[in-house]
Amino acid sequence: MGFLDIKGTDDPSLDGMTNKPKPKPSMPRVTLRMARQRPALDFVLPGLLVQSVGLIVGQGAVGKSMLSLSIALAVASGRSIAGVWKPAATGKVTVVMAEDGVDVLQERMHFLREAEGITEDEDDEIDERMTILSGRGYDLRLMQMENGNAVLGMWYDDLLEIAKDQRLVILDPLRFLHDADENNNGAMTRFMRIVQQIARLTGATFILLHHTRKGGAGDGEDWAAASGAGAITTAARWQASLRPMNATEAANQGVPDEMRPGWVRLAVDKINYGQQPQPTWLQRTEGGILMHGDTPSHLSEIDRIAMRYERASNGGATVDDLY
């Protein structure tokens, strides 16, 4: 079954999304005359072009959801993302979390608010541009399988409405957005094209949060580490990954093994537009907030000595136990 066989809508604006005969859409043409001038590309994040679909991948509990909330806050307010990336422009952003209830999201936003030093005077202004939704218990399928056929899911029309006028939409996790076999390349190609279709129709950029396959990326970055069919990553135009610090890296960075879980590596594994940014280390702070931090190997000797004494006095360890 080809993508044009997807069923489920009579809306004539959704060209290519129904099996009923319709006039072929008029695709925009690019000419050499147009190409005399270089266009100003609009990037939502470094390398993530507007109206494209990107991924954030990582194992469970590595910090993907917290990073996505930081991205949302940055796009809505103009702040930096974990002290690492700076959005090119502000705009409206919506995050839909399928696994977390209101209390959990409120707690996460509380810690993020504190970490970013957001004042009461700023609350309403940022809330005008940022919407955080708990989708727990809702049917969020954009594509569903019926008698072996892929049809538009229950949530498709709702997401079309949500994404209107949004600069960025973040959906967590990808697995809740369909009920197909995630290892089936054909099914996942159709699913990713549905998301791309929504991006084109609404003008929104999408980031989907997704797990790594069993074994993940090992000790290094791997653009194909995402769980399921390779079509998921192939169809995405941008992919960032989060993974824990491994033992070798901890030794090289001067991080004691017991403190290793407090560090994660953020890298952009795939980028179709622009230059690939350098990977960076993020440190877990209070409430699980991820912030850029200098590992001990990047600190001066005076700073390292001060850190040793501070941690020894606060944690009960001796100086010799640290580094």
Short mmCIF file of C-alpha atoms in Angstrom, two decimals:
data_model
loop_
_atom_site.label_atom_id
_atom_site.label_comp_id
_atom_site.label_asym_id
_atom_site.label_seq_id
_atom_site.Cartn_x
_atom_site.Cartn_y
_atom_site.Cartn_z
CA MET A 1 0.00 0.00 0.00
CA GLY A 2 1.43 3.36 -0.99
CA PHE A 3 1.24 6.55 1.02
CA LEU A 4 -1.53 7.86 -1.24
CA ASP A 5 -3.71 4.98 -0.02
CA ILE A 6 -3.94 6.40 3.49
CA LYS A 7 -7.62 6.79 4.32
CA GLY A 8 -9.56 8.84 6.77
CA THR A 9 -10.41 12.34 5.56
CA ASP A 10 -12.64 14.15 3.10
CA ASP A 11 -10.85 17.48 3.61
CA PRO A 12 -9.72 18.62 0.13
CA SER A 13 -6.88 20.63 1.66
CA LEU A 14 -5.18 17.41 2.77
CA ASP A 15 -3.91 16.51 -0.66
CA GLY A 16 -2.28 13.10 -0.78
CA MET A 17 -3.94 11.97 2.48
CA THR A 18 -6.92 10.09 1.02
CA ASN A 19 -7.48 7.26 -1.41
CA LYS A 20 -10.17 9.23 -3.28
CA PRO A 21 -9.15 10.72 -6.66
CA LYS A 22 -8.21 14.38 -6.35
CA PRO A 23 -6.35 16.86 -8.52
CA LYS A 24 -2.63 16.61 -8.09
CA PRO A 25 -1.28 19.42 -5.91
CA SER A 26 0.72 22.13 -7.61
CA MET A 27 4.20 21.78 -6.17
CA PRO A 28 6.29 24.96 -5.86
CA ARG A 29 9.01 25.38 -8.45
CA VAL A 30 12.52 26.76 -7.88
CA THR A 31 14.25 28.41 -10.84
CA LEU A 32 17.79 29.52 -11.55
CA ARG A 33 16.50 33.07 -11.71
CA MET A 34 15.28 32.71 -8.14
CA ALA A 35 18.63 31.18 -7.19
CA ARG A 36 20.47 34.38 -8.10
CA GLN A 37 19.87 35.30 -4.49
CA ARG A 38 20.51 33.18 -1.45
CA PRO A 39 17.45 32.93 0.80
CA ALA A 40 17.59 33.64 4.52
CA LEU A 41 16.89 30.27 6.10
CA ASP A 42 14.87 30.28 9.31
CA PHE A 43 16.25 27.90 11.95
CA VAL A 44 14.27 27.10 15.10
CA LEU A 45 17.33 25.47 16.69
CA PRO A 46 20.86 25.15 15.31
CA GLY A 47 20.38 23.06 12.16
CA LEU A 48 16.63 22.53 12.69
CA LEU A 49 14.94 24.34 9.82
CA VAL A 50 11.44 25.72 10.21
CA GLN A 51 8.64 23.38 9.00
CA SER A 52 10.89 20.34 9.30
CA VAL A 53 10.66 17.28 11.56
CA GLY A 54 13.41 16.45 14.05
CA LEU A 55 14.06 13.85 16.72
CA ILE A 56 15.53 13.77 20.22
CA VAL A 57 16.57 10.21 21.02
CA GLY A 58 17.89 8.60 24.17
CA GLN A 59 17.33 5.82 26.63
CA GLY A 60 14.63 6.07 29.27
CA ALA A 61 15.15 8.54 32.14
CA VAL A 62 18.16 10.16 30.48
CA GLY A 63 16.53 13.60 30.47
CA LYS A 64 14.76 13.91 27.10
CA SER A 65 11.57 15.32 28.61
CA MET A 66 13.42 17.89 30.71
CA LEU A 67 15.46 18.95 27.69
CA SER A 68 12.27 19.36 25.65
CA LEU A 69 10.78 21.63 28.34
CA SER A 70 13.98 23.69 28.31
CA ILE A 71 13.71 23.98 24.52
CA ALA A 72 10.08 25.09 24.82
CA LEU A 73 10.94 27.73 27.40
CA ALA A 74 13.83 28.99 25.29
CA VAL A 75 11.75 29.35 22.13
CA ALA A 76 8.97 31.10 24.06
CA SER A 77 11.23 33.44 26.03
CA GLY A 78 14.46 33.83 24.06
CA ARG A 79 16.56 32.22 26.79
CA SER A 80 19.36 29.79 26.02
CA ILE A 81 18.72 26.05 26.06
CA ALA A 82 20.56 24.47 28.99
CA GLY A 83 23.20 27.15 28.53
CA VAL A 84 24.19 25.55 25.21
CA TRP A 85 21.95 26.59 22.29
CA LYS A 86 20.23 29.88 21.57
CA PRO A 87 17.05 29.94 19.47
CA ALA A 88 17.22 32.29 16.50
CA ALA A 89 13.82 33.81 17.26
CA THR A 90 11.01 33.54 19.77
CA GLY A 91 7.58 32.21 18.95
CA LYS A 92 4.70 30.09 20.15
CA VAL A 93 5.50 26.55 21.21
CA THR A 94 3.39 23.61 22.38
CA VAL A 95 4.63 20.50 24.19
CA VAL A 96 2.40 17.42 24.54
CA MET A 97 3.56 14.84 27.08
CA ALA A 98 1.70 11.55 26.69
CA GLU A 99 3.12 9.79 29.74
CA ASP A 100 3.08 12.47 32.45
CA GLY A 101 0.19 13.88 34.46
CA VAL A 102 -0.40 17.47 35.48
CA ASP A 103 1.33 17.18 38.87
CA VAL A 104 4.51 15.75 37.38
CA LEU A 105 4.64 18.42 34.68
CA GLN A 106 3.94 21.15 37.22
CA GLU A 107 6.82 19.92 39.38
CA ARG A 108 9.20 19.84 36.41
CA MET A 109 8.17 23.32 35.37
CA HIS A 110 8.63 24.50 38.97
CA PHE A 111 12.26 23.41 38.99
CA LEU A 112 12.83 24.82 35.50
CA ARG A 113 11.27 28.12 36.55
CA GLU A 114 13.55 28.30 39.58
CA ALA A 115 16.65 27.34 37.62
CA GLU A 116 15.97 30.02 34.99
CA GLY A 117 15.13 32.68 37.57
CA ILE A 118 11.76 33.49 36.00
CA THR A 119 9.95 36.24 37.89
CA GLU A 120 6.23 36.63 38.53
CA ASP A 121 6.24 39.55 36.12
CA GLU A 122 7.46 37.22 33.34
CA ASP A 123 5.02 34.37 33.92
CA ASP A 124 2.05 35.62 31.94
CA GLU A 125 4.14 36.89 29.05
CA ILE A 126 5.87 33.52 28.59
CA ASP A 127 2.63 31.57 29.14
CA GLU A 128 1.12 33.49 26.21
CA ARG A 129 3.65 31.79 23.94
CA MET A 130 4.22 28.45 25.69
CA THR A 131 1.64 25.69 26.13
CA ILE A 132 2.48 22.52 28.08
CA LEU A 133 -0.19 19.82 27.77
CA SER A 134 -0.62 16.55 29.64
CA GLY A 135 -1.82 13.96 27.13
CA ARG A 136 -1.81 11.07 29.58
CA GLY A 137 -4.83 8.86 29.00
CA TYR A 138 -5.75 10.45 25.66
CA ASP A 139 -5.74 8.75 22.26
CA LEU A 140 -2.89 10.59 20.51
CA ARG A 141 -2.62 8.41 17.42
CA LEU A 142 -1.86 10.29 14.22
CA MET A 143 -1.87 7.01 12.31
CA GLN A 144 -3.63 3.78 13.18
CA MET A 145 -3.96 0.38 11.58
CA GLU A 146 -7.36 -0.99 10.55
CA ASN A 147 -7.56 -4.38 8.84
CA GLY A 148 -3.97 -4.03 7.72
CA ASN A 149 -4.48 -0.53 6.31
CA ALA A 150 -2.91 2.66 7.62
CA VAL A 151 -5.56 5.30 8.28
CA LEU A 152 -5.38 8.73 9.82
CA GLY A 153 -5.57 8.48 13.59
CA MET A 154 -8.06 9.88 16.06
CA TRP A 155 -5.78 12.79 17.00
CA TYR A 156 -4.86 13.97 13.50
CA ASP A 157 -7.43 16.77 13.24
CA ASP A 158 -6.76 17.89 16.81
CA LEU A 159 -3.04 18.18 16.15
CA LEU A 160 -3.71 20.17 13.00
CA GLU A 161 -5.57 22.67 15.16
CA ILE A 162 -2.96 22.67 17.93
CA ALA A 163 -0.10 23.27 15.50
CA LYS A 164 -1.64 26.33 13.83
CA ASP A 165 0.42 29.49 14.47
CA GLN A 166 3.01 27.48 16.43
CA ARG A 167 6.69 27.91 15.72
CA LEU A 168 7.48 24.59 17.40
CA VAL A 169 5.52 21.53 18.52
CA ILE A 170 7.19 18.86 20.68
CA LEU A 171 5.54 15.44 21.05
CA ASP A 172 6.66 12.93 23.69
CA PRO A 173 6.96 10.03 22.97
CA LEU A 174 6.75 8.98 19.32
CA ARG A 175 5.47 5.52 20.27
CA PHE A 176 2.16 6.96 21.48
CA LEU A 177 1.45 8.59 18.12
CA HIS A 178 0.69 5.39 16.19
CA ASP A 179 -0.17 1.72 16.72
CA ALA A 180 1.81 0.26 13.82
CA ASP A 181 4.80 -2.08 13.97
CA GLU A 182 7.63 0.31 14.75
CA ASN A 183 10.12 -2.01 13.04
CA ASN A 184 8.22 -1.85 9.75
CA ASN A 185 9.97 0.61 7.43
CA GLY A 186 6.90 1.07 5.23
CA ALA A 187 4.63 1.89 8.16
CA MET A 188 7.15 4.25 9.73
CA THR A 189 7.74 6.02 6.41
CA ARG A 190 3.98 6.65 6.19
CA PHE A 191 3.89 7.86 9.77
CA MET A 192 6.77 10.30 9.33
CA ARG A 193 5.19 11.63 6.14
CA ILE A 194 1.98 12.33 8.06
CA VAL A 195 3.96 14.47 10.53
CA GLN A 196 5.73 16.18 7.63
CA GLN A 197 2.34 16.85 6.05
CA ILE A 198 1.10 18.55 9.22
CA ALA A 199 4.28 20.64 9.32
CA ARG A 200 3.68 21.78 5.74
CA LEU A 201 0.01 22.56 6.30
CA THR A 202 0.50 24.48 9.54
CA GLY A 203 4.00 25.95 9.20
CA ALA A 204 5.03 24.42 12.52
CA THR A 205 8.33 22.66 13.19
CA PHE A 206 8.08 19.31 14.97
CA ILE A 207 10.39 17.54 17.41
CA LEU A 208 9.48 13.95 18.32
CA LEU A 209 11.01 12.32 21.40
CA HIS A 210 12.03 8.73 20.84
CA HIS A 211 13.88 5.92 22.59
CA THR A 212 17.13 4.37 21.44
CA ARG A 213 17.19 0.76 20.40
CA LYS A 214 18.31 -1.89 22.89
CA GLY A 215 22.01 -1.32 23.45
CA GLY A 216 21.62 2.29 22.28
CA ALA A 217 24.57 3.95 20.65
CA GLY A 218 27.09 2.14 22.76
CA ASP A 219 29.90 4.44 23.85
CA GLY A 220 29.63 6.84 20.95
CA GLU A 221 27.16 8.86 18.91
CA ASP A 222 25.19 6.97 16.29
CA TRP A 223 22.62 8.63 14.07
CA ALA A 224 20.96 5.21 13.56
CA ALA A 225 20.63 4.50 17.30
CA ALA A 226 16.89 5.29 17.35
CA SER A 227 14.61 2.39 18.18
CA GLY A 228 12.60 0.75 15.42
CA ALA A 229 12.82 1.08 11.67
CA GLY A 230 15.59 3.07 10.08
CA ALA A 231 12.95 5.04 8.19
CA ILE A 232 12.29 7.08 11.35
CA THR A 233 15.74 8.64 11.39
CA THR A 234 16.01 8.69 7.60
CA ALA A 235 12.85 10.78 7.31
CA ALA A 236 13.91 13.23 10.03
CA ARG A 237 15.95 16.24 8.94
CA TRP A 238 17.62 16.69 12.35
CA GLN A 239 18.39 14.38 15.23
CA ALA A 240 19.86 15.11 18.64
CA SER A 241 20.78 12.45 21.17
CA LEU A 242 21.23 12.29 24.92
CA ARG A 243 23.24 9.53 26.52
CA PRO A 244 24.86 8.95 29.91
CA MET A 245 28.57 9.46 30.45
CA ASN A 246 30.43 6.16 30.16
CA ALA A 247 33.26 4.97 32.42
CA THR A 248 36.04 5.88 29.99
CA GLU A 249 34.69 9.39 29.53
CA ALA A 250 34.32 9.83 33.28
CA ALA A 251 37.97 8.94 33.76
CA ASN A 252 39.03 11.32 30.98
CA GLN A 253 36.88 14.13 32.35
CA GLY A 254 37.98 13.66 35.96
CA VAL A 255 34.51 12.67 37.15
CA PRO A 256 34.34 10.10 39.99
CA ASP A 257 32.41 6.99 39.01
CA GLU A 258 29.73 7.60 41.65
CA MET A 259 29.06 11.03 40.14
CA ARG A 260 28.90 9.75 36.57
CA PRO A 261 25.06 9.43 36.52
CA GLY A 262 24.89 13.19 36.98
CA TRP A 263 26.34 13.85 33.52
CA VAL A 264 24.84 13.32 30.06
CA ARG A 265 26.21 14.02 26.59
CA LEU A 266 24.17 16.10 24.17
CA ALA A 267 25.07 15.68 20.50
CA VAL A 268 23.46 16.42 17.16
CA ASP A 269 23.93 13.15 15.27
CA LYS A 270 22.17 14.11 12.05
CA ILE A 271 21.80 17.51 10.46
CA ASN A 272 20.64 18.15 6.91
CA TYR A 273 20.85 21.92 7.00
CA GLY A 274 23.83 23.79 8.40
CA GLN A 275 26.94 22.84 10.31
CA GLN A 276 26.95 20.22 13.02
CA PRO A 277 27.46 21.73 16.49
CA GLN A 278 30.01 20.24 18.83
CA PRO A 279 28.77 17.72 21.43
CA THR A 280 28.63 19.05 24.97
CA TRP A 281 28.28 17.80 28.52
CA LEU A 282 25.18 18.62 30.53
CA GLN A 283 24.94 18.21 34.28
CA ARG A 284 21.80 17.20 36.14
CA THR A 285 20.88 19.83 38.70
CA GLU A 286 18.05 20.03 41.22
CA GLY A 287 14.82 18.57 39.90
CA GLY A 288 16.60 16.86 36.99
CA ILE A 289 17.21 20.14 35.14
CA LEU A 290 19.99 19.78 32.56
CA MET A 291 22.49 22.62 32.38
CA HIS A 292 25.81 23.04 30.64
CA GLY A 293 28.66 22.43 33.05
CA ASP A 294 32.42 22.22 32.94
CA THR A 295 33.66 18.79 33.86
CA PRO A 296 36.61 18.77 36.29
CA SER A 297 39.10 18.28 33.44
CA HIS A 298 38.12 21.73 32.11
CA LEU A 299 38.57 23.53 35.42
CA SER A 300 41.70 25.18 36.66
CA GLU A 301 43.67 23.48 39.41
CA ILE A 302 42.44 26.07 41.93
CA ASP A 303 38.83 25.39 40.93
CA ARG A 304 39.35 21.63 41.21
CA ILE A 305 40.81 21.96 44.70
CA ALA A 306 37.89 24.15 45.76
CA MET A 307 35.44 21.61 44.32
CA ARG A 308 37.12 18.77 46.16
CA TYR A 309 36.88 20.50 49.53
CA GLU A 310 33.30 21.60 48.94
CA ARG A 311 32.13 18.12 48.00
CA ALA A 312 34.13 16.52 50.78
CA SER A 313 32.55 18.79 53.37
CA ASN A 314 29.02 18.49 51.96
CA GLY A 315 29.05 14.81 51.16
CA GLY A 316 31.10 13.42 53.99
CA ALA A 317 33.81 12.03 51.72
CA THR A 318 37.46 12.69 52.25
CA VAL A 319 39.43 14.80 49.82
CA ASP A 320 41.39 11.75 48.74
CA ASP A 321 38.15 10.05 47.68
CA LEU A 322 37.44 12.73 45.09
CA TYR A 323 39.30 12.81 41.77
#
